[in-house]
Short mmCIF file of C-alpha atoms in Angstrom, two decimals:
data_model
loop_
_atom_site.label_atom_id
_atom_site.label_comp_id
_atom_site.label_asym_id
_atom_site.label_seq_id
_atom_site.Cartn_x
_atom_site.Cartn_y
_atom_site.Cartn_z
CA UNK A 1 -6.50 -31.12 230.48
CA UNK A 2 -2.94 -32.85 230.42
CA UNK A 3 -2.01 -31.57 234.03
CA UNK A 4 -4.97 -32.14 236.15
CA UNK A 5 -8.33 -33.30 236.67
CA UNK A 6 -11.12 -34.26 234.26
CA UNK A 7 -15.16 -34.18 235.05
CA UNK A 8 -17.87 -34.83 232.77
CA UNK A 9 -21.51 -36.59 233.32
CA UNK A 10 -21.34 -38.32 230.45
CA UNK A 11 -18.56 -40.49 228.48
CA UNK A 12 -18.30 -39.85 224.78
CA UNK A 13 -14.52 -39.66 223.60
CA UNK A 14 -11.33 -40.02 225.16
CA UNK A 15 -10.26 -38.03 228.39
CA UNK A 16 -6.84 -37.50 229.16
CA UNK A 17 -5.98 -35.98 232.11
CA UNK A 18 -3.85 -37.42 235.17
CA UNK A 19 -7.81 -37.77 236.89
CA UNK A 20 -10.76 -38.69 234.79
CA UNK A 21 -14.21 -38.80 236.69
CA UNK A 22 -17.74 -39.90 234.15
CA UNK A 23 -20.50 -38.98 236.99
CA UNK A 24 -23.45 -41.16 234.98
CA UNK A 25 -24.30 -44.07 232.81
CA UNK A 26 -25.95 -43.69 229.51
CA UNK A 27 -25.50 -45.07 225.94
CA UNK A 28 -22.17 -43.25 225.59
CA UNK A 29 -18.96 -44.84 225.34
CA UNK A 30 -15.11 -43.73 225.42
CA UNK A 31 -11.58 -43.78 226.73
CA UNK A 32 -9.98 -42.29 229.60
CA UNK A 33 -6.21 -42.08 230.19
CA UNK A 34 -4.37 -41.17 232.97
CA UNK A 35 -3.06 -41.53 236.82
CA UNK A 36 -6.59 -42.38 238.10
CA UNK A 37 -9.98 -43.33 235.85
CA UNK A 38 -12.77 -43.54 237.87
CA UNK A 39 -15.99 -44.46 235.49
CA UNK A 40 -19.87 -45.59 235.98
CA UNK A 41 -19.83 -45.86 232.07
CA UNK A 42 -18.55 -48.58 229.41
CA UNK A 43 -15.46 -47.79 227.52
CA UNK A 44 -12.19 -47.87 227.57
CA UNK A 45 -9.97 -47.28 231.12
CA UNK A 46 -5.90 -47.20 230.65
CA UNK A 47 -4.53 -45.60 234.33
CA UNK A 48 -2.29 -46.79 236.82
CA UNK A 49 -5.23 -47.15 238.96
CA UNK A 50 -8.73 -47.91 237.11
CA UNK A 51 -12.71 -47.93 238.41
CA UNK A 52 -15.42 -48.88 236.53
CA UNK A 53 -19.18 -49.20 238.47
CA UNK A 54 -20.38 -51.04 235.04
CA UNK A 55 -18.67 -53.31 232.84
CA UNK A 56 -15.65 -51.61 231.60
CA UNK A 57 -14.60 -53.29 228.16
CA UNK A 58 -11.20 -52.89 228.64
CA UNK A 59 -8.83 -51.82 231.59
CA UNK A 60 -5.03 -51.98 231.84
CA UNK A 61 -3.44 -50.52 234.78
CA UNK A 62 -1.93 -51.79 238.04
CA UNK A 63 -5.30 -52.07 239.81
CA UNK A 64 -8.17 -52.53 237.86
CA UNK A 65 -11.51 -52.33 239.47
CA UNK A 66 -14.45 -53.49 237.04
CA UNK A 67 -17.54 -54.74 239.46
CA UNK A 68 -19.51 -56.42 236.95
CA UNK A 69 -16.37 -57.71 234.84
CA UNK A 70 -14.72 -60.78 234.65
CA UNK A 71 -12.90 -60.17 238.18
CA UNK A 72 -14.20 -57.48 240.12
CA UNK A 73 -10.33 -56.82 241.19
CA UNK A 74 -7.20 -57.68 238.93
CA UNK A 75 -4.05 -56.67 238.57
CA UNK A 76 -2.20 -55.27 235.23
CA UNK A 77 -5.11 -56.14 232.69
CA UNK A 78 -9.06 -56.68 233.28
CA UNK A 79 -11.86 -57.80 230.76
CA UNK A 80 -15.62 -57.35 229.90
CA UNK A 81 -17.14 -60.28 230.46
#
């Protein structure tokens, strides 16, 4: 969905909506895209505002959350560690 919100329990593939949401954390992996990513999973998050509960591998947005990256908070780009 281009125009709206995106829900799935699992992460395998890209979402692209202007809201992603991946409810659990299993072996998948993927990207989402859009206004606000909000992930428990590994993958890929590029959003203007991105949250990862795990160890996302890659975020790029103006906030990046990623609690068990690099920096838990960063600004603009954030990395696995």
């Amino acid at each position: 969905t281009l125009l709206g919100f995106t829900s799935a329990r699992t992460l395998h593939g890209c979402q692209l909506s202007l809201v992603n949401v991946v409810r659990e954390n299993v072996r998948g992996r993927g990207a989402q895209i859009g206004l606000y990513n909000h992930s428990v999973a590994k993958g890929v998050q590029i959003g203007l505002i991105n949250y990862c509960g795990d160890n996302a591998e890659v975020q790029v947005g103006l906030i990046n959350v990623n609690l068990h990256g690099w920096m838990p908070v960063m600004l603009f780009v954030n990395l696995a560690r």
